[in-house]
Amino acid sequence: MHDHDAVSIIRAKRDGNALTDAQIDWVIDGFTRGTVADEQMSALAMAIMWRGMNRTETARWTTAMMDSGSRMDFTDLPLPTVDKHSTGGVGDKITLPVAPLVAACGAAVPQLAGRGLGYTGGTLDKLEAIPGWQADLSTERMRTILTDPAIGAVICAAGADLAPADKRLYALRDITGTVESIPLIASSIMSKKIAEGTGALVLDVKVGSGAFMTERADADELAARMVQIGLDAGLRTVALVTDMETPLGRTAGNALEVAESVEVLAGGGPADVVELTLALAREMLLAAGIDGIDPADRLADGTAMDRWRAMIVAQGGDPDATLPTARHSDIVRAPASGVLTRLDAGMVGRGSWHLGAGRSRPGEPVSAGAGIEMHAKPGDRVRAGDPLLTLHSDDEARLARAGAELASAWQVEDTDAVVLRPLILDRIC
Amino acid sequence: MHDHDAVSIIRAKRDGNALTDAQIDWVIDGFTRGTVADEQMSALAMAIMWRGMNRTETARWTTAMMDSGSRMDFTDLPLPTVDKHSTGGVGDKITLPVAPLVAACGAAVPQLAGRGLGYTGGTLDKLEAIPGWQADLSTERMRTILTDPAIGAVICAAGADLAPADKRLYALRDITGTVESIPLIASSIMSKKIAEGTGALVLDVKVGSGAFMTERADADELAARMVQIGLDAGLRTVALVTDMETPLGRTAGNALEVAESVEVLAGGGPADVVELTLALAREMLLAAGIDGIDPADRLADGTAMDRWRAMIVAQGGDPDATLPTARHSDIVRAPASGVLTRLDAGMVGRGSWHLGAGRSRPGEPVSAGAGIEMHAKPGDRVRAGDPLLTLHSDDEARLARAGAELASAWQVEDTDAVVLRPLILDRIC
């Protein structure tokens, strides 16, 4: 018998006890080395869903996950580092404009990102719509880009050695119905973000039909958990809880979202994308200890756009290349005049996924051109026959199917009163 | 996606819903065929520990487990069939005398038994202490023995095809901290007992420090669950809940318990073993629809002993052979005169296990001669220096270790008042 055998640890959590530091270290180390079986980790994950983990346990769990791999270190950079993480939403392309924008304001932004699974899309999938752009960089190359005074921002794939135990646990949770545990979600995100070596972190926790969290209380709890973990690990951390009942911006899909991001960097773009980009950039600068600079000025004066172009070029991409488009498209029109009172983020997300913008299985290719353009957003007045949505897909048969699914995603009513939720709901620090 | 994919079934249970018949059939069939992963079954088992299963679910789960293998059928036998199952206790050798005794009263007893894991011991381990005795029989041979008017009882190993999904699930539960789920325990026992093809079943649910269930309420619930499942499957089923705070009889260990069983069959033996043997035999006869026969007469007139001898011979054993003894022994004596007020079943069980009578791992050999003789039972008056326990082991070093562990297993006090629990606590039918 071991001092801490796996069964006794599972039983302790199952019976509602807090795990000790030694138990957490032992079980995650064993899981990393293969002496704690996947079956045991699955049962433990379910026991954690049942009983939860307190602040001390969650902090230790995060550290142990982080320690399963190597930790990057950017403390020697001449600039303060800051990163942003979103829990994922439909049309959420904010990482694309915000990373070069914050770099233009004087911080270094080492942004590790992922590919999408399910309908919320992945930042790397979006950037890969840009011809030539490469997601994989060595740490040395990251460092070179971050210290380049003309760039200062990098968005790239996390290496295999970044919290590898978390990667394996996430794959297990995905097949065992144990994804929806707030302490496990919080520690999974934070273990990677802390290992990434950033000095400060701004979290965007989405809540609504198009987000992982559909309840405000759950989103607030997740945000508070992550902020606590960050602070416990010595990371300046703040979270915004933001609305995801309605898609963000006017596009959902890979190349479509890149184009919209470029509009924002050019000083235009949809109001909600601009609002959230600026709000997150301000939080990132505050967390990085940079003041006296208004990021809105950096959008207006073109310096954010310069950083974007240099960042794309540094990763092999052509910022002037024509973005791919899908082979087929179809327009959904307003059946009557009135006001668009609802545009459901979850349904738009699933529609975009079915059109080919997302994947069902890790490793599956995604379509760069597929997705949905939204010509009206809630509160907009439309006339009968006006286009509401344009659907894009490489597969014509998917257009009709997605169109039928999207029929209940929106509502046009003869009304003057529309209740619009604010975009930024809570700030947790 | 399948109609019933494993994740949606796990999530349904995790969220507190009752599983449908179709979901249960699908998940157990998939587990049997390997399309539902062990990781998924482990998470589901933990979700069942959390949320439980209702009567309908438990009945269906049992049937699905049973249907993962083949079902034996003894309905064509000329005699009614009846079987007994104990949840396991220290010194519980009742199967040995009760099977031939009930056969002597006119029922056929097809008793499938197991090997022990942990300290409660296994019926097959005990019988294997008899030179030549073989646990493995073909169904055809079982049938021949059951129809032999001079035998009528058989105690043998369950074949690999008896509820194979339950065997695999039990092995998973053992390593994932999910053993202690009442619906899973109930369905595991009952799937095997129903598959065994008996027409009636008497359950002996043990409660106390030497049993799996230490709380009376849990034992009652387990008993009620199993009786319900049996009745739902058309099996005449009754349960006794019996005390296991104190070991049963005066021996714990393989050959030692065989010898004590033979004493009972010869009309002697400890009062508690005789009481429980007769109580269970009466329940078995009642369940089998046999009345007008007092099993006490069959012990007194030697016919139960005749059946025992024939049963042992039919499986290659020599009922007259000298039983193996351990190489070393040691006596624990009363330090003062008084009354033995406590003899803890759990501690005696662990002591006997450490002496070599039990195994830590499936497949490990057990010592036939190892174990503990108890010279006094609670309520007995002892004088200073009287032997309380004799410890037997093949390994001399284990004697001292077990002796030290057993120091707190008993108590001799200068008192006249001893509270003794009744042996039979509840009858559930």
Coordinates of C-alpha atoms in Angstrom, one line a residue, chain B residues 39-330:
Chain B
E39 CA -13.3 5.5 -17.8
Q40 CA -16.9 6.2 -18.7
M41 CA -18.2 3.3 -16.6
S42 CA -16.0 4.5 -13.7
A43 CA -17.5 8.0 -13.9
L44 CA -21.0 6.6 -14.2
A45 CA -20.4 4.4 -11.1
M46 CA -19.4 7.5 -9.1
A47 CA -22.5 9.4 -10.4
I48 CA -24.6 6.4 -9.2
M49 CA -22.9 6.7 -5.8
W50 CA -23.9 10.3 -5.8
R51 CA -27.4 10.2 -7.1
G52 CA -28.5 6.6 -6.4
M53 CA -30.8 4.5 -8.5
N54 CA -34.5 4.0 -7.9
R55 CA -36.2 0.6 -7.7
T56 CA -37.0 0.5 -11.4
E57 CA -33.5 1.4 -12.4
T58 CA -31.9 -1.1 -10.1
A59 CA -34.2 -3.9 -11.4
R60 CA -33.3 -3.1 -15.0
W61 CA -29.6 -2.7 -14.2
T62 CA -29.6 -6.1 -12.6
T63 CA -31.4 -7.7 -15.6
A64 CA -28.9 -6.0 -18.0
M65 CA -25.9 -7.3 -16.0
M66 CA -27.5 -10.8 -15.9
D67 CA -28.1 -10.6 -19.7
S68 CA -24.4 -9.9 -20.3
G69 CA -23.9 -13.6 -19.9
S70 CA -25.9 -16.8 -19.9
R71 CA -28.6 -17.8 -17.4
M72 CA -28.6 -21.3 -15.9
D73 CA -32.0 -23.1 -15.7
F74 CA -32.9 -25.7 -13.1
T75 CA -36.7 -25.4 -13.5
D76 CA -36.7 -29.0 -14.9
L77 CA -35.3 -30.5 -11.8
P78 CA -37.7 -32.7 -9.8
L79 CA -37.0 -30.8 -6.6
P80 CA -37.6 -27.2 -5.7
T81 CA -34.3 -25.2 -5.8
V82 CA -33.2 -22.8 -3.2
D83 CA -29.9 -20.9 -2.5
K84 CA -28.5 -18.8 0.3
H85 CA -26.2 -15.8 0.0
S86 CA -24.3 -14.0 2.7
T87 CA -22.8 -10.5 2.3
G88 CA -19.8 -11.8 4.2
G89 CA -18.7 -11.8 7.8
V90 CA -15.9 -13.0 10.1
G91 CA -16.3 -16.7 10.9
D92 CA -19.3 -17.0 8.6
K93 CA -19.1 -20.6 7.5
I94 CA -22.9 -21.1 7.4
T95 CA -23.0 -22.1 3.7
L96 CA -21.0 -25.3 4.6
P97 CA -23.5 -26.8 7.0
V98 CA -26.6 -25.3 5.6
A99 CA -26.4 -26.5 1.9
P100 CA -26.3 -30.2 2.8
L101 CA -28.8 -29.7 5.6
V102 CA -31.4 -28.1 3.3
A103 CA -30.7 -30.9 0.8
A104 CA -31.4 -33.4 3.5
C105 CA -34.8 -31.7 4.0
G106 CA -35.8 -32.2 0.4
A107 CA -34.7 -29.1 -1.6
A108 CA -32.0 -29.0 -4.3
V109 CA -29.3 -26.4 -3.4
P110 CA -27.3 -25.0 -6.4
Q111 CA -24.9 -22.8 -4.5
L112 CA -22.4 -20.8 -6.5
A113 CA -19.8 -19.3 -4.3
G114 CA -16.7 -17.1 -4.5
R115 CA -13.2 -16.7 -3.2
G116 CA -12.5 -14.1 -0.5
L117 CA -10.9 -10.8 -1.0
G118 CA -10.0 -8.9 2.1
Y119 CA -10.7 -10.3 5.5
T120 CA -14.2 -11.8 5.3
G121 CA -13.0 -14.9 3.5
G122 CA -14.6 -17.0 0.7
T123 CA -16.6 -20.2 0.9
L124 CA -14.4 -21.7 -1.9
D125 CA -11.3 -20.9 0.1
K126 CA -12.7 -22.8 3.1
L127 CA -13.7 -25.9 1.1
E128 CA -10.4 -26.0 -0.7
A129 CA -8.8 -26.7 2.7
I130 CA -10.3 -30.2 2.2
P131 CA -7.7 -32.4 0.4
G132 CA -8.8 -33.2 -3.2
W133 CA -11.9 -30.9 -3.2
Q134 CA -12.4 -29.1 -6.5
A135 CA -14.4 -25.9 -7.0
D136 CA -14.9 -26.0 -10.7
L137 CA -17.8 -28.1 -12.1
S138 CA -19.5 -28.1 -15.5
T139 CA -23.2 -27.3 -15.5
E140 CA -23.9 -30.9 -16.5
R141 CA -22.0 -32.2 -13.4
M142 CA -23.9 -29.7 -11.2
R143 CA -27.1 -31.0 -12.5
T144 CA -26.1 -34.6 -11.9
I145 CA -25.2 -33.9 -8.3
L146 CA -28.3 -31.9 -7.7
T147 CA -30.5 -34.7 -8.9
D148 CA -28.6 -37.4 -7.0
P149 CA -31.0 -38.4 -4.2
A150 CA -28.1 -39.0 -1.9
I151 CA -26.6 -35.5 -2.4
G152 CA -28.8 -32.7 -3.7
A153 CA -26.5 -29.9 -2.8
V154 CA -23.5 -28.4 -4.7
I155 CA -21.2 -25.6 -3.7
C156 CA -19.0 -24.6 -6.7
A157 CA -17.3 -21.7 -8.5
A158 CA -19.3 -19.4 -10.8
G159 CA -18.4 -19.9 -14.5
A160 CA -16.9 -17.1 -16.5
D161 CA -20.1 -16.6 -18.4
L162 CA -22.2 -15.8 -15.3
A163 CA -22.9 -12.0 -15.5
P164 CA -19.5 -11.2 -17.0
A165 CA -20.2 -7.4 -17.1
D166 CA -20.8 -7.5 -13.4
K167 CA -17.3 -9.1 -12.9
R168 CA -15.7 -6.4 -14.9
L169 CA -17.7 -3.6 -13.2
Y170 CA -16.8 -5.0 -9.8
A171 CA -13.1 -4.9 -10.7
L172 CA -13.5 -1.3 -11.8
R173 CA -15.5 -0.3 -8.6
D174 CA -12.7 -1.9 -6.5
I175 CA -10.1 0.5 -7.9
T176 CA -12.3 3.7 -8.2
G177 CA -13.8 4.0 -4.7
T178 CA -17.2 3.1 -5.9
V179 CA -17.8 -0.2 -4.1
E180 CA -20.1 1.3 -1.4
S181 CA -23.2 2.0 -3.5
I182 CA -26.2 0.2 -2.2
P183 CA -28.0 -0.2 -5.6
L184 CA -24.7 -1.3 -7.2
I185 CA -24.0 -3.8 -4.4
A186 CA -27.6 -5.1 -4.6
S187 CA -27.6 -5.5 -8.4
S188 CA -24.2 -7.1 -8.4
I189 CA -25.2 -9.8 -5.9
M190 CA -28.7 -10.3 -7.4
S191 CA -27.6 -10.5 -11.1
K192 CA -25.4 -13.5 -10.2
K193 CA -28.0 -15.1 -8.0
I194 CA -30.8 -14.8 -10.6
A195 CA -28.5 -16.0 -13.4
E196 CA -27.6 -19.0 -11.3
G197 CA -31.2 -20.3 -11.9
T198 CA -32.3 -20.9 -8.4
G199 CA -36.1 -20.8 -7.7
A200 CA -35.8 -19.2 -4.3
L201 CA -33.2 -17.2 -2.4
V202 CA -32.4 -16.4 1.2
L203 CA -30.1 -13.5 1.9
D204 CA -28.0 -13.1 5.0
V205 CA -27.1 -9.4 5.3
K206 CA -24.4 -8.9 7.9
V207 CA -24.1 -5.7 9.9
G208 CA -21.3 -4.7 12.2
S209 CA -17.6 -4.1 12.5
G210 CA -16.8 -7.4 10.7
A211 CA -19.2 -6.8 7.8
F212 CA -19.3 -4.7 4.7
M213 CA -22.2 -2.7 6.2
T214 CA -21.4 -1.2 9.6
E215 CA -24.7 0.7 10.0
R216 CA -28.0 -1.0 10.7
A217 CA -29.9 1.4 8.4
D218 CA -27.6 0.6 5.5
A219 CA -27.9 -3.1 6.0
D220 CA -31.7 -2.9 6.1
E221 CA -31.7 -0.8 2.9
L222 CA -29.5 -3.2 1.1
A223 CA -31.6 -6.1 2.3
A224 CA -34.8 -4.4 1.1
R225 CA -33.2 -3.5 -2.2
M226 CA -32.1 -7.1 -2.9
V227 CA -35.5 -8.6 -1.8
Q228 CA -37.2 -6.1 -4.2
I229 CA -35.0 -7.1 -7.1
G230 CA -35.5 -10.8 -6.4
L231 CA -39.3 -10.4 -6.3
D232 CA -39.2 -8.2 -9.4
A233 CA -37.4 -11.0 -11.2
G234 CA -39.9 -13.6 -10.1
L235 CA -37.6 -15.2 -7.4
R236 CA -39.0 -16.0 -4.0
T237 CA -36.6 -13.9 -1.9
V238 CA -36.3 -13.2 1.8
A239 CA -33.5 -11.6 3.8
L240 CA -32.3 -11.8 7.4
V241 CA -30.2 -9.0 8.7
T242 CA -27.8 -10.5 11.3
D243 CA -25.2 -9.3 13.7
M244 CA -21.5 -9.1 12.8
E245 CA -20.1 -7.1 15.7
T246 CA -18.8 -10.4 17.1
P247 CA -17.3 -13.2 15.0
L248 CA -19.6 -16.1 14.2
G249 CA -18.7 -19.2 16.1
R250 CA -15.3 -19.9 17.6
T251 CA -13.1 -20.0 14.5
A252 CA -12.0 -17.7 11.7
G253 CA -9.8 -19.3 9.0
N254 CA -10.2 -21.8 6.3
A255 CA -9.6 -25.3 7.7
L256 CA -10.6 -24.2 11.2
E257 CA -14.0 -23.2 9.8
V258 CA -14.4 -26.5 7.9
A259 CA -13.8 -28.3 11.2
E260 CA -16.4 -26.2 13.0
S261 CA -18.9 -26.8 10.2
V262 CA -18.4 -30.6 10.6
E263 CA -19.0 -30.2 14.3
V264 CA -22.4 -28.6 13.6
L265 CA -23.3 -31.3 11.1
A266 CA -22.4 -33.8 13.8
G267 CA -25.0 -32.3 16.1
G268 CA -22.6 -30.1 18.1
G269 CA -20.8 -26.8 17.4
P270 CA -21.1 -23.3 18.8
A271 CA -24.6 -22.2 19.7
D272 CA -24.6 -19.1 17.4
V273 CA -23.5 -21.1 14.4
V274 CA -26.2 -23.7 15.1
E275 CA -28.8 -21.0 15.6
L276 CA -28.1 -19.2 12.4
T277 CA -27.7 -22.4 10.4
L278 CA -31.2 -23.5 11.5
A279 CA -32.8 -20.1 11.0
L280 CA -31.4 -19.8 7.5
A281 CA -32.4 -23.5 6.7
R282 CA -35.9 -22.8 7.9
E283 CA -36.1 -19.7 5.7
M284 CA -34.8 -21.7 2.7
L285 CA -37.3 -24.5 3.2
L286 CA -40.1 -21.9 3.6
A287 CA -39.0 -20.1 0.4
A288 CA -38.7 -23.5 -1.4
G289 CA -42.3 -24.4 -0.4
I290 CA -41.2 -27.3 1.8
D291 CA -43.0 -27.6 5.2
G292 CA -43.4 -30.1 7.9
I293 CA -39.7 -30.8 8.2
D294 CA -37.6 -29.5 11.1
P295 CA -34.0 -29.1 10.0
A296 CA -32.9 -29.6 13.6
D297 CA -34.0 -33.2 13.3
R298 CA -31.8 -33.7 10.2
L299 CA -28.8 -32.4 12.2
A300 CA -29.7 -34.8 15.0
D301 CA -30.3 -37.9 12.9
G302 CA -27.1 -37.6 10.9
T303 CA -28.8 -37.2 7.5
A304 CA -27.3 -33.7 7.0
M305 CA -23.8 -35.2 7.7
D306 CA -24.4 -37.9 5.2
R307 CA -25.3 -35.3 2.5
W308 CA -22.2 -33.3 3.5
R309 CA -19.9 -36.3 3.0
A310 CA -21.5 -37.2 -0.3
M311 CA -21.3 -33.6 -1.5
I312 CA -17.6 -33.4 -0.7
V313 CA -16.9 -36.8 -2.3
A314 CA -18.8 -35.7 -5.5
Q315 CA -16.3 -32.9 -5.9
G316 CA -13.2 -35.1 -5.4
G317 CA -12.7 -34.3 -1.7
D318 CA -12.0 -36.7 1.1
P319 CA -14.4 -36.0 4.1
D320 CA -12.2 -38.2 6.3
A321 CA -8.9 -36.6 5.5
T322 CA -7.0 -34.8 8.2
L323 CA -7.3 -31.0 7.6
P324 CA -4.2 -29.0 7.2
T325 CA -2.8 -27.1 10.2
A326 CA -0.5 -24.1 10.3
R327 CA 3.1 -24.6 11.3
H328 CA 3.1 -22.1 14.2
S329 CA 0.7 -21.0 16.9
D330 CA 0.5 -18.8 19.8

